[in-house]
PDB file of C-alpha atoms and ligand atoms in Angstrom:
ATOM      1  CA  MET V 114      33.344 -49.614   6.646  1.00 43.00           C
ATOM      2  CA  ALA V 115      30.456 -47.263   5.754  1.00 43.00           C
ATOM      3  CA  SER V 116      32.085 -44.299   3.728  1.00 62.00           C
ATOM      4  CA  SER V 117      30.791 -40.861   4.108  1.00 82.00           C
ATOM      5  CA  MET V 118      31.682 -39.680   1.036  1.00 88.00           C
ATOM      6  CA  ARG V 119      28.549 -37.374  -0.743  1.00 91.00           C
ATOM      7  CA  SER V 120      27.849 -36.553  -3.981  1.00 91.00           C
ATOM      8  CA  LEU V 121      28.612 -33.085  -5.091  1.00 92.00           C
ATOM      9  CA  LEU V 122      25.276 -32.724  -6.601  1.00 88.00           C
ATOM     10  CA  SER V 123      24.012 -32.855  -3.195  1.00 88.00           C
ATOM     11  CA  ASP V 124      25.301 -29.459  -2.233  1.00 89.00           C
ATOM     12  CA  HIS V 125      24.309 -26.933  -5.228  1.00 88.00           C
ATOM     13  CA  SER V 126      26.178 -23.991  -3.953  1.00 91.00           C
ATOM     14  CA  ARG V 127      29.295 -25.881  -3.738  1.00 93.00           C
ATOM     15  CA  TYR V 128      28.611 -27.576  -7.180  1.00 92.00           C
ATOM     16  CA  VAL V 129      28.565 -24.281  -8.375  1.00 92.00           C
ATOM     17  CA  GLU V 130      31.811 -23.068  -7.320  1.00 94.00           C
ATOM     18  CA  SER V 131      34.033 -25.799  -8.336  1.00 96.00           C
ATOM     19  CA  PHE V 132      32.280 -25.703 -11.575  1.00 96.00           C
ATOM     20  CA  ARG V 133      33.742 -22.225 -11.973  1.00 96.00           C
ATOM     21  CA  LEU V 134      37.321 -23.518 -11.037  1.00 97.00           C
ATOM     22  CA  PHE V 135      37.098 -25.786 -13.420  1.00 98.00           C
ATOM     23  CA  LEU V 136      35.825 -23.696 -16.089  1.00 97.00           C
ATOM     24  CA  GLU V 137      39.196 -21.438 -14.920  1.00 98.00           C
ATOM     25  CA  ASN V 138      41.820 -24.068 -14.982  1.00 98.00           C
ATOM     26  CA  SER V 139      40.989 -25.915 -18.249  1.00 98.00           C
ATOM     27  CA  THR V 140      40.146 -25.279 -21.856  1.00 98.00           C
ATOM     28  CA  GLU V 141      36.706 -26.704 -21.962  1.00 98.00           C
ATOM     29  CA  HIS V 142      34.932 -23.620 -23.328  1.00 97.00           C
ATOM     30  CA  GLN V 143      38.122 -22.545 -25.363  1.00 98.00           C
ATOM     31  CA  CYS V 144      37.604 -25.659 -27.101  1.00 98.00           C
ATOM     32  CA  MET V 145      34.133 -25.967 -27.988  1.00 98.00           C
ATOM     33  CA  LEU V 146      34.613 -22.393 -29.283  1.00 98.00           C
ATOM     34  CA  GLU V 147      37.287 -23.377 -31.180  1.00 98.00           C
ATOM     35  CA  PHE V 148      34.646 -26.072 -32.716  1.00 98.00           C
ATOM     36  CA  ILE V 149      32.127 -23.573 -33.033  1.00 98.00           C
ATOM     37  CA  GLU V 150      34.392 -21.209 -34.935  1.00 98.00           C
ATOM     38  CA  MET V 151      36.494 -24.083 -37.524  1.00 98.00           C
ATOM     39  CA  LYS V 152      33.568 -26.849 -37.762  1.00 98.00           C
ATOM     40  CA  LEU V 153      30.563 -25.252 -37.164  1.00 98.00           C
ATOM     41  CA  PRO V 154      29.655 -23.139 -40.272  1.00 97.00           C
ATOM     42  CA  ASP V 155      29.999 -26.458 -42.516  1.00 97.00           C
ATOM     43  CA  ILE V 156      27.874 -28.745 -40.009  1.00 97.00           C
ATOM     44  CA  ILE V 157      25.016 -26.448 -40.205  1.00 97.00           C
ATOM     45  CA  SER V 158      25.525 -25.473 -44.056  1.00 95.00           C
ATOM     46  CA  SER V 159      22.293 -26.558 -44.941  1.00 94.00           C
ATOM     47  CA  ILE V 160      19.928 -26.404 -42.225  1.00 96.00           C
ATOM     48  CA  GLY V 161      18.315 -23.297 -43.267  1.00 93.00           C
ATOM     49  CA  LYS V 162      18.082 -23.806 -46.710  1.00 90.00           C
ATOM     50  CA  GLY V 163      15.398 -22.549 -48.569  1.00 88.00           C
ATOM     51  CA  LYS V 164      13.885 -21.316 -45.178  1.00 93.00           C
ATOM     52  CA  SER V 165      12.135 -18.070 -44.051  1.00 92.00           C
ATOM     53  CA  ALA V 166      12.679 -18.679 -40.411  1.00 96.00           C
ATOM     54  CA  ILE V 167      15.450 -21.438 -38.719  1.00 97.00           C
ATOM     55  CA  ASN V 168      14.306 -23.049 -35.540  1.00 97.00           C
ATOM     56  CA  ILE V 169      17.376 -24.207 -32.803  1.00 98.00           C
ATOM     57  CA  LEU V 170      16.548 -26.197 -29.938  1.00 98.00           C
ATOM     58  CA  SER V 171      19.126 -26.016 -27.248  1.00 98.00           C
ATOM     59  CA  VAL V 172      18.816 -28.780 -24.888  1.00 98.00           C
ATOM     60  CA  GLY V 173      20.590 -28.012 -21.642  1.00 98.00           C
ATOM     61  CA  GLY V 174      21.164 -24.695 -22.641  1.00 98.00           C
ATOM     62  CA  GLY V 175      23.011 -23.629 -19.293  1.00 96.00           C
ATOM     63  CA  SER V 176      24.021 -19.720 -19.005  1.00 96.00           C
ATOM     64  CA  GLY V 177      24.212 -19.211 -22.495  1.00 97.00           C
ATOM     65  CA  GLU V 178      27.551 -18.754 -23.614  1.00 96.00           C
ATOM     66  CA  ILE V 179      28.162 -21.469 -26.021  1.00 98.00           C
ATOM     67  CA  ASP V 180      24.683 -20.944 -27.324  1.00 98.00           C
ATOM     68  CA  LEU V 181      25.277 -17.067 -28.259  1.00 98.00           C
ATOM     69  CA  GLN V 182      27.960 -18.251 -30.110  1.00 97.00           C
ATOM     70  CA  ILE V 183      26.656 -21.124 -32.131  1.00 98.00           C
ATOM     71  CA  LEU V 184      23.759 -18.408 -32.580  1.00 98.00           C
ATOM     72  CA  SER V 185      26.734 -15.791 -34.492  1.00 97.00           C
ATOM     73  CA  LYS V 186      27.553 -18.609 -36.600  1.00 97.00           C
ATOM     74  CA  VAL V 187      24.270 -19.544 -37.845  1.00 97.00           C
ATOM     75  CA  GLN V 188      23.479 -15.814 -38.619  1.00 95.00           C
ATOM     76  CA  ALA V 189      26.612 -15.549 -40.363  1.00 95.00           C
ATOM     77  CA  LYS V 190      25.811 -18.625 -42.644  1.00 95.00           C
ATOM     78  CA  TYR V 191      21.975 -17.070 -43.177  1.00 95.00           C
ATOM     79  CA  PRO V 192      22.396 -13.042 -42.680  1.00 93.00           C
ATOM     80  CA  GLY V 193      18.753 -11.361 -42.293  1.00 90.00           C
ATOM     81  CA  VAL V 194      17.191 -14.963 -41.753  1.00 95.00           C
ATOM     82  CA  ALA V 195      15.041 -15.026 -38.500  1.00 96.00           C
ATOM     83  CA  ILE V 196      16.187 -17.445 -35.876  1.00 97.00           C
ATOM     84  CA  ASN V 197      13.531 -18.678 -33.292  1.00 98.00           C
ATOM     85  CA  ASN V 198      15.829 -19.952 -30.409  1.00 98.00           C
ATOM     86  CA  GLU V 199      14.056 -22.287 -27.922  1.00 98.00           C
ATOM     87  CA  VAL V 200      16.129 -23.157 -24.425  1.00 98.00           C
ATOM     88  CA  ILE V 201      15.040 -26.259 -22.217  1.00 98.00           C
ATOM     89  CA  GLU V 202      16.776 -25.886 -19.240  1.00 98.00           C
ATOM     90  CA  PRO V 203      15.763 -26.408 -15.323  1.00 96.00           C
ATOM     91  CA  SER V 204      17.962 -24.546 -13.483  1.00 95.00           C
ATOM     92  CA  SER V 205      16.651 -20.833 -12.898  1.00 95.00           C
ATOM     93  CA  GLU V 206      19.634 -19.505 -11.946  1.00 94.00           C
ATOM     94  CA  GLN V 207      21.204 -20.792 -15.296  1.00 95.00           C
ATOM     95  CA  ILE V 208      18.288 -19.239 -16.765  1.00 98.00           C
ATOM     96  CA  LEU V 209      18.592 -15.780 -15.298  1.00 97.00           C
ATOM     97  CA  SER V 210      22.564 -15.828 -15.981  1.00 97.00           C
ATOM     98  CA  TYR V 211      21.342 -16.631 -19.905  1.00 98.00           C
ATOM     99  CA  LYS V 212      19.193 -13.741 -19.753  1.00 97.00           C
ATOM    100  CA  GLU V 213      21.564 -11.372 -18.781  1.00 97.00           C
ATOM    101  CA  CYS V 214      23.819 -12.964 -21.189  1.00 96.00           C
ATOM    102  CA  VAL V 215      21.445 -11.921 -24.072  1.00 97.00           C
ATOM    103  CA  THR V 216      21.046  -8.476 -22.548  1.00 95.00           C
ATOM    104  CA  LYS V 217      24.559  -7.825 -22.980  1.00 95.00           C
ATOM    105  CA  THR V 218      24.993  -9.154 -26.558  1.00 95.00           C
ATOM    106  CA  ALA V 219      24.720  -7.002 -29.427  1.00 93.00           C
ATOM    107  CA  ASN V 220      22.897  -8.071 -33.009  1.00 91.00           C
ATOM    108  CA  LEU V 221      20.744 -10.000 -31.349  1.00 93.00           C
ATOM    109  CA  GLU V 222      17.633  -8.666 -32.758  1.00 88.00           C
ATOM    110  CA  ASP V 223      16.976 -11.154 -35.189  1.00 90.00           C
ATOM    111  CA  ILE V 224      16.462 -13.598 -32.847  1.00 97.00           C
ATOM    112  CA  LYS V 225      13.665 -14.943 -30.817  1.00 97.00           C
ATOM    113  CA  PHE V 226      14.873 -16.721 -27.719  1.00 98.00           C
ATOM    114  CA  THR V 227      12.055 -18.610 -25.800  1.00 98.00           C
ATOM    115  CA  TRP V 228      13.001 -20.725 -22.598  1.00 98.00           C
ATOM    116  CA  HIS V 229      11.243 -23.620 -21.067  1.00 98.00           C
ATOM    117  CA  LYS V 230      12.294 -24.293 -17.101  1.00 98.00           C
ATOM    118  CA  GLU V 231      12.213 -28.110 -17.093  1.00 97.00           C
ATOM    119  CA  THR V 232      14.477 -31.006 -17.536  1.00 97.00           C
ATOM    120  CA  SER V 233      14.098 -32.635 -21.424  1.00 97.00           C
ATOM    121  CA  ALA V 234      11.964 -35.886 -20.099  1.00 97.00           C
ATOM    122  CA  GLU V 235       9.478 -33.193 -18.970  1.00 97.00           C
ATOM    123  CA  TYR V 236       9.728 -31.296 -21.863  1.00 97.00           C
ATOM    124  CA  GLU V 237       9.077 -34.419 -23.764  1.00 96.00           C
ATOM    125  CA  SER V 238       6.159 -35.474 -22.097  1.00 96.00           C
ATOM    126  CA  ARG V 239       4.922 -32.047 -21.980  1.00 96.00           C
ATOM    127  CA  THR V 240       4.916 -31.568 -26.011  1.00 94.00           C
ATOM    128  CA  LYS V 241       3.414 -35.225 -26.093  1.00 93.00           C
ATOM    129  CA  GLU V 242       0.421 -34.492 -24.070  1.00 93.00           C
ATOM    130  CA  LYS V 243      -0.121 -31.579 -25.872  1.00 91.00           C
ATOM    131  CA  LYS V 244       0.587 -33.304 -29.583  1.00 89.00           C
ATOM    132  CA  GLU V 245       2.714 -30.549 -30.062  1.00 86.00           C
ATOM    133  CA  PHE V 246       5.276 -32.434 -32.523  1.00 83.00           C
ATOM    134  CA  LYS V 247       7.381 -29.226 -33.588  1.00 91.00           C
ATOM    135  CA  LYS V 248      10.187 -30.189 -35.838  1.00 94.00           C
ATOM    136  CA  TRP V 249      13.819 -28.378 -35.537  1.00 97.00           C
ATOM    137  CA  ASP V 250      16.552 -27.250 -37.921  1.00 98.00           C
ATOM    138  CA  PHE V 251      18.829 -27.453 -35.502  1.00 98.00           C
ATOM    139  CA  ILE V 252      19.212 -29.579 -32.108  1.00 98.00           C
ATOM    140  CA  HIS V 253      22.091 -29.260 -29.745  1.00 98.00           C
ATOM    141  CA  MET V 254      23.036 -31.264 -26.573  1.00 98.00           C
ATOM    142  CA  ILE V 255      25.870 -29.581 -24.984  1.00 98.00           C
ATOM    143  CA  GLN V 256      27.599 -31.411 -21.935  1.00 98.00           C
ATOM    144  CA  MET V 257      24.155 -32.439 -20.725  1.00 97.00           C
ATOM    145  CA  LEU V 258      23.282 -36.753 -20.974  1.00 97.00           C
ATOM    146  CA  TYR V 259      24.982 -37.350 -18.159  1.00 95.00           C
ATOM    147  CA  TYR V 260      21.780 -35.863 -16.658  1.00 93.00           C
ATOM    148  CA  VAL V 261      19.069 -38.227 -18.475  1.00 95.00           C
ATOM    149  CA  LYS V 262      17.932 -40.990 -17.004  1.00 93.00           C
ATOM    150  CA  ASP V 263      17.615 -42.925 -20.162  1.00 94.00           C
ATOM    151  CA  ILE V 264      20.153 -41.522 -22.844  1.00 95.00           C
ATOM    152  CA  ARG V 265      18.840 -43.825 -25.988  1.00 96.00           C
ATOM    153  CA  ALA V 266      15.218 -42.835 -25.592  1.00 96.00           C
ATOM    154  CA  THR V 267      16.056 -39.168 -25.194  1.00 97.00           C
ATOM    155  CA  ILE V 268      18.346 -39.504 -28.203  1.00 97.00           C
ATOM    156  CA  GLN V 269      15.760 -41.374 -29.720  1.00 97.00           C
ATOM    157  CA  TYR V 270      13.006 -38.817 -29.052  1.00 96.00           C
ATOM    158  CA  PHE V 271      15.071 -35.453 -30.230  1.00 97.00           C
ATOM    159  CA  HIS V 272      16.163 -37.277 -33.340  1.00 97.00           C
ATOM    160  CA  SER V 273      12.857 -37.646 -33.939  1.00 96.00           C
ATOM    161  CA  LEU V 274      11.874 -34.136 -34.215  1.00 96.00           C
ATOM    162  CA  LEU V 275      14.468 -33.829 -36.951  1.00 96.00           C
ATOM    163  CA  GLU V 276      13.610 -32.704 -40.435  1.00 92.00           C
ATOM    164  CA  ALA V 277      15.640 -32.959 -43.736  1.00 92.00           C
ATOM    165  CA  ASN V 278      18.922 -31.549 -44.052  1.00 94.00           C
ATOM    166  CA  THR V 279      19.171 -30.688 -40.403  1.00 97.00           C
ATOM    167  CA  LYS V 280      21.304 -32.041 -37.255  1.00 98.00           C
ATOM    168  CA  LEU V 281      21.557 -32.906 -33.749  1.00 98.00           C
ATOM    169  CA  LEU V 282      24.575 -32.077 -32.035  1.00 98.00           C
ATOM    170  CA  ILE V 283      26.050 -34.175 -29.022  1.00 98.00           C
ATOM    171  CA  ILE V 284      28.780 -32.697 -27.270  1.00 98.00           C
ATOM    172  CA  LEU V 285      30.001 -34.757 -24.009  1.00 98.00           C
ATOM    173  CA  VAL V 286      33.225 -36.222 -22.819  1.00 98.00           C
ATOM    174  CA  SER V 287      35.226 -38.292 -25.287  1.00 98.00           C
ATOM    175  CA  GLY V 288      36.233 -41.993 -24.671  1.00 97.00           C
ATOM    176  CA  THR V 289      39.912 -41.174 -24.186  1.00 96.00           C
ATOM    177  CA  SER V 290      39.420 -38.610 -21.804  1.00 98.00           C
ATOM    178  CA  GLY V 291      41.098 -38.591 -18.264  1.00 98.00           C
ATOM    179  CA  TRP V 292      37.444 -38.909 -16.973  1.00 97.00           C
ATOM    180  CA  ALA V 293      36.543 -42.078 -18.574  1.00 96.00           C
ATOM    181  CA  ARG V 294      39.099 -43.697 -17.384  1.00 97.00           C
ATOM    182  CA  LEU V 295      38.772 -42.482 -13.665  1.00 96.00           C
ATOM    183  CA  TRP V 296      34.749 -43.683 -14.147  1.00 94.00           C
ATOM    184  CA  LYS V 297      35.729 -46.900 -15.311  1.00 93.00           C
ATOM    185  CA  LYS V 298      38.196 -47.814 -12.805  1.00 95.00           C
ATOM    186  CA  TYR V 299      36.724 -45.729  -9.783  1.00 94.00           C
ATOM    187  CA  GLY V 300      33.023 -44.802 -10.584  1.00 90.00           C
ATOM    188  CA  PRO V 301      32.308 -47.530  -8.368  1.00 89.00           C
ATOM    189  CA  ARG V 302      33.767 -46.438  -5.366  1.00 90.00           C
ATOM    190  CA  LEU V 303      32.895 -42.975  -5.912  1.00 90.00           C
ATOM    191  CA  PRO V 304      29.494 -41.627  -3.952  1.00 85.00           C
ATOM    192  CA  LEU V 305      26.577 -43.576  -5.930  1.00 67.00           C
ATOM    193  CA  ASN V 306      23.831 -40.794  -7.134  1.00 68.00           C
ATOM    194  CA  ASP V 307      21.201 -41.185  -9.555  1.00 70.00           C
ATOM    195  CA  LEU V 308      21.589 -37.671 -10.620  1.00 77.00           C
ATOM    196  CA  CYS V 309      24.770 -38.035 -13.071  1.00 79.00           C
ATOM    197  CA  LEU V 310      25.370 -40.823 -15.308  1.00 86.00           C
ATOM    198  CA  TYR V 311      29.002 -41.892 -15.828  1.00 91.00           C
ATOM    199  CA  VAL V 312      29.206 -42.030 -19.742  1.00 95.00           C
ATOM    200  CA  SER V 313      31.388 -41.043 -22.413  1.00 97.00           C
ATOM    201  CA  SER V 314      31.356 -40.892 -26.541  1.00 98.00           C
ATOM    202  CA  ALA V 315      32.458 -44.517 -26.230  1.00 97.00           C
ATOM    203  CA  ASP V 316      28.960 -45.337 -24.850  1.00 97.00           C
ATOM    204  CA  ILE V 317      27.184 -42.794 -26.685  1.00 97.00           C
ATOM    205  CA  LYS V 318      28.395 -43.865 -30.225  1.00 97.00           C
ATOM    206  CA  GLU V 319      27.468 -47.848 -29.155  1.00 96.00           C
ATOM    207  CA  GLN V 320      24.186 -46.401 -28.335  1.00 96.00           C
ATOM    208  CA  LEU V 321      23.690 -44.947 -31.869  1.00 97.00           C
ATOM    209  CA  ASP V 322      25.253 -48.147 -33.713  1.00 97.00           C
ATOM    210  CA  THR V 323      22.722 -50.023 -32.112  1.00 95.00           C
ATOM    211  CA  ILE V 324      19.869 -47.810 -32.939  1.00 95.00           C
ATOM    212  CA  GLY V 325      20.813 -47.348 -36.235  1.00 96.00           C
ATOM    213  CA  LEU V 326      21.841 -43.539 -36.552  1.00 97.00           C
ATOM    214  CA  LYS V 327      24.064 -41.836 -38.946  1.00 97.00           C
ATOM    215  CA  TYR V 328      26.550 -39.537 -37.156  1.00 98.00           C
ATOM    216  CA  GLN V 329      30.264 -38.511 -37.858  1.00 98.00           C
ATOM    217  CA  VAL V 330      32.583 -37.751 -34.846  1.00 98.00           C
ATOM    218  CA  TYR V 331      34.877 -34.605 -33.646  1.00 98.00           C
ATOM    219  CA  GLU V 332      37.707 -34.933 -31.269  1.00 98.00           C
ATOM    220  CA  LEU V 333      38.059 -31.604 -29.399  1.00 98.00           C
ATOM    221  CA  PRO V 334      41.409 -31.745 -27.793  1.00 98.00           C
ATOM    222  CA  SER V 335      41.110 -30.110 -24.154  1.00 98.00           C
ATOM    223  CA  THR V 336      42.875 -30.300 -20.804  1.00 98.00           C
ATOM    224  CA  MET V 337      42.321 -29.672 -17.029  1.00 98.00           C
ATOM    225  CA  ASP V 338      45.516 -27.979 -15.104  1.00 98.00           C
ATOM    226  CA  ILE V 339      45.115 -30.177 -11.686  1.00 98.00           C
ATOM    227  CA  THR V 340      48.651 -29.547 -10.282  1.00 98.00           C
ATOM    228  CA  ASP V 341      47.326 -27.881  -7.635  1.00 97.00           C
ATOM    229  CA  CYS V 342      45.534 -30.934  -6.228  1.00 97.00           C
ATOM    230  CA  PHE V 343      48.932 -32.441  -5.184  1.00 97.00           C
ATOM    231  CA  ILE V 344      49.790 -29.696  -2.878  1.00 96.00           C
ATOM    232  CA  THR V 345      48.408 -30.735   0.541  1.00 93.00           C
ATOM    233  CA  GLY V 346      46.213 -28.322   2.274  1.00 93.00           C
ATOM    234  CA  ASN V 347      45.728 -26.541  -1.236  1.00 97.00           C
ATOM    235  CA  LYS V 348      41.946 -25.075  -1.210  1.00 96.00           C
ATOM    236  CA  ASP V 349      41.642 -24.356  -5.190  1.00 96.00           C
ATOM    237  CA  GLY V 350      43.353 -28.208  -5.135  1.00 97.00           C
ATOM    238  CA  GLU V 351      40.793 -30.047  -2.699  1.00 97.00           C
ATOM    239  CA  GLN V 352      37.971 -28.417  -4.734  1.00 97.00           C
ATOM    240  CA  LEU V 353      39.570 -29.322  -8.132  1.00 97.00           C
ATOM    241  CA  LEU V 354      39.549 -32.897  -6.324  1.00 97.00           C
ATOM    242  CA  ASP V 355      35.896 -32.320  -5.594  1.00 96.00           C
ATOM    243  CA  PHE V 356      34.729 -31.669  -9.044  1.00 96.00           C
ATOM    244  CA  LEU V 357      36.710 -34.627 -10.747  1.00 96.00           C
ATOM    245  CA  THR V 358      35.288 -37.337  -8.220  1.00 95.00           C
ATOM    246  CA  GLU V 359      32.248 -35.207  -7.936  1.00 93.00           C
ATOM    247  CA  CYS V 360      32.064 -36.020  -4.095  1.00 94.00           C
ATOM    248  CA  CYS V 361      31.950 -33.519  -1.648  1.00 94.00           C
ATOM    249  CA  ASN V 362      35.437 -32.658   0.186  1.00 94.00           C
ATOM    250  CA  PHE V 363      36.674 -35.604  -0.968  1.00 95.00           C
ATOM    251  CA  SER V 364      40.214 -35.329   0.411  1.00 94.00           C
ATOM    252  CA  GLU V 365      38.459 -35.396   4.072  1.00 93.00           C
ATOM    253  CA  THR V 366      35.961 -37.849   3.645  1.00 94.00           C
ATOM    254  CA  ALA V 367      37.182 -40.597   1.130  1.00 94.00           C
ATOM    255  CA  PRO V 368      38.591 -43.871   2.785  1.00 94.00           C
ATOM    256  CA  LEU V 369      42.567 -43.400   2.580  1.00 94.00           C
ATOM    257  CA  ASP V 370      43.161 -46.345   0.680  1.00 95.00           C
ATOM    258  CA  LEU V 371      40.800 -44.996  -2.399  1.00 95.00           C
ATOM    259  CA  LYS V 372      42.271 -41.101  -1.774  1.00 96.00           C
ATOM    260  CA  LYS V 373      45.770 -42.711  -2.453  1.00 96.00           C
ATOM    261  CA  GLU V 374      44.759 -44.910  -5.217  1.00 97.00           C
ATOM    262  CA  ILE V 375      43.180 -41.836  -7.210  1.00 97.00           C
ATOM    263  CA  MET V 376      46.105 -39.228  -6.272  1.00 97.00           C
ATOM    264  CA  GLU V 377      48.264 -41.918  -7.980  1.00 97.00           C
ATOM    265  CA  GLU V 378      45.923 -42.550 -10.837  1.00 98.00           C
ATOM    266  CA  LEU V 379      45.618 -38.718 -11.798  1.00 98.00           C
ATOM    267  CA  ARG V 380      49.179 -38.804 -12.423  1.00 97.00           C
ATOM    268  CA  LYS V 381      49.369 -41.580 -14.649  1.00 97.00           C
ATOM    269  CA  PRO V 382      49.623 -40.899 -18.548  1.00 97.00           C
ATOM    270  CA  GLU V 383      45.927 -42.767 -19.326  1.00 97.00           C
ATOM    271  CA  CYS V 384      44.708 -39.734 -17.388  1.00 98.00           C
ATOM    272  CA  SER V 385      47.313 -36.653 -17.238  1.00 98.00           C
ATOM    273  CA  GLU V 386      50.431 -35.367 -18.826  1.00 98.00           C
ATOM    274  CA  GLU V 387      53.142 -33.431 -16.979  1.00 97.00           C
ATOM    275  CA  LYS V 388      54.552 -31.011 -18.845  1.00 96.00           C
ATOM    276  CA  ASP V 389      56.712 -28.202 -17.199  1.00 96.00           C
ATOM    277  CA  GLY V 390      56.563 -29.130 -14.119  1.00 95.00           C
ATOM    278  CA  ARG V 391      52.257 -28.920 -14.066  1.00 98.00           C
ATOM    279  CA  VAL V 392      49.532 -31.999 -14.688  1.00 98.00           C
ATOM    280  CA  PHE V 393      47.292 -31.507 -16.829  1.00 98.00           C
ATOM    281  CA  PHE V 394      44.379 -33.840 -16.690  1.00 98.00           C
ATOM    282  CA  ASN V 395      42.893 -35.293 -20.330  1.00 98.00           C
ATOM    283  CA  ASN V 396      39.190 -33.437 -20.423  1.00 98.00           C
ATOM    284  CA  ASN V 397      38.966 -34.356 -24.615  1.00 98.00           C
ATOM    285  CA  LEU V 398      35.638 -33.830 -25.417  1.00 98.00           C
ATOM    286  CA  SER V 399      33.846 -35.458 -28.931  1.00 98.00           C
ATOM    287  CA  ALA V 400      31.473 -34.065 -30.287  1.00 98.00           C
ATOM    288  CA  ILE V 401      28.995 -36.369 -32.692  1.00 98.00           C
ATOM    289  CA  VAL V 402      27.115 -34.990 -35.176  1.00 98.00           C
ATOM    290  CA  ILE V 403      23.754 -37.282 -36.156  1.00 98.00           C
ATOM    291  CA  GLU V 404      22.189 -36.935 -39.386  1.00 96.00           C
ATOM    292  CA  PRO V 405      18.427 -36.897 -39.523  1.00 95.00           C
TER     293      PRO V 405
HETATM  294  C1  LIG C 143      23.545 -29.469 -12.131  1.00 68.59           C
HETATM  295  C2  LIG C 143      24.516 -29.508 -12.922  1.00 68.59           C
HETATM  296  C3  LIG C 143      25.097 -30.175 -13.969  1.00 68.59           C
HETATM  297  C4  LIG C 143      25.957 -28.950 -13.863  1.00 68.59           C
HETATM  298  C5  LIG C 143      25.483 -27.925 -13.176  1.00 68.59           C
HETATM  299  C6  LIG C 143      24.427 -28.057 -12.372  1.00 68.59           C
HETATM  300  C7  LIG C 143      27.240 -28.858 -14.469  1.00 68.59           C
HETATM  301  C8  LIG C 143      27.547 -27.452 -14.784  1.00 68.59           C
HETATM  302  C9  LIG C 143      27.598 -26.630 -14.069  1.00 68.59           C
HETATM  303  N1  LIG C 143      26.531 -27.121 -13.302  1.00 68.59           N
HETATM  304 CL1  LIG C 143      22.364 -29.189 -11.182  1.00 68.59          CL
HETATM  305  N2  LIG C 143      27.328 -29.851 -15.611  1.00 68.59           N
HETATM  306  C10 LIG C 143      28.694 -29.996 -16.006  1.00 68.59           C
HETATM  307  C11 LIG C 143      29.035 -29.102 -17.186  1.00 68.59           C
HETATM  308  C12 LIG C 143      30.394 -29.303 -17.811  1.00 68.59           C
HETATM  309  C13 LIG C 143      31.437 -30.349 -17.633  1.00 68.59           C
HETATM  310  C14 LIG C 143      31.191 -31.464 -16.499  1.00 68.59           C
HETATM  311  C15 LIG C 143      29.940 -30.956 -16.088  1.00 68.59           C
HETATM  312  O1  LIG C 143      32.255 -30.675 -17.936  1.00 68.59           O
HETATM  313  C16 LIG C 143      31.782 -32.097 -15.720  1.00 68.59           C
HETATM  314  N3  LIG C 143      31.794 -33.489 -16.236  1.00 68.59           N
HETATM  315  C17 LIG C 143      32.738 -34.695 -16.467  1.00 68.59           C
HETATM  316  C18 LIG C 143      33.201 -34.755 -17.759  1.00 68.59           C
HETATM  317  C19 LIG C 143      30.369 -34.202 -16.110  1.00 68.59           C
HETATM  318  C20 LIG C 143      30.045 -35.548 -15.466  1.00 68.59           C
END
């Protein structure tokens, strides 16, 4: 039977709405902020050694909340040193939010911001064409590798822009997360699209080993409260389910057997933990720090 399931990424305003709900119901941002607070200072401890300015490249900077926290740590480590922060971000709405975020934040006077409204692949071909091989002191790619066509080539390209004492930081879902489990088991039965790849840190580590790059991995524990997904007719629950399956209106468009199986899977210990009558989906992230 032909399925009428459609990718959530094909309906942008719906995607944004369920992403907002996901952020409200998960510790996604908190766990990154904790990592930035506790681990980043050490990771960036030599990126500015002897430099008069620090060049940072944010690949897929989104609306900037996480970027600004990273920048505050760089400022704290290198007080008074000028920072040049360039952002690659294809969405004009995200760039607008980022700019508003910058306007609202104090103490950013020593930082110069530049936005490139393009994908990482467009950035690569544009800079190659112009033979503009700018080197960077810190490059980060946070929750974005799902959306590139060729992960290995993307990592290799941005890695080639690093000099001595610098770092490339990748954050994405952990191979031990409920996402990785769900994708492995049900990926092929969920709406196929070439916009999003089901990749986790396990796949990235494999790629890095193949290329022969040196890296360190940090596990960032995170959960998403999906209790509402099990309440029939609950609107928030349905939207969270759309985000989990990356499907538009999953509840009503998925074949019944698939829906039943996924609802059962979501409760299993491989995906979630039950606590105080609530169901917490494993949203663990991995931070991978790559050496030059
Ligand atoms: C677009 C693409 C991705 C977006 C977006 C818009 C996104 C968030 C907000 N708007 Cl066109 N991506 C995103 C960020 C974090 C995150 C997830 C998606 O955790 C969910 N994933 C599952 C782990 C990624 C597939």
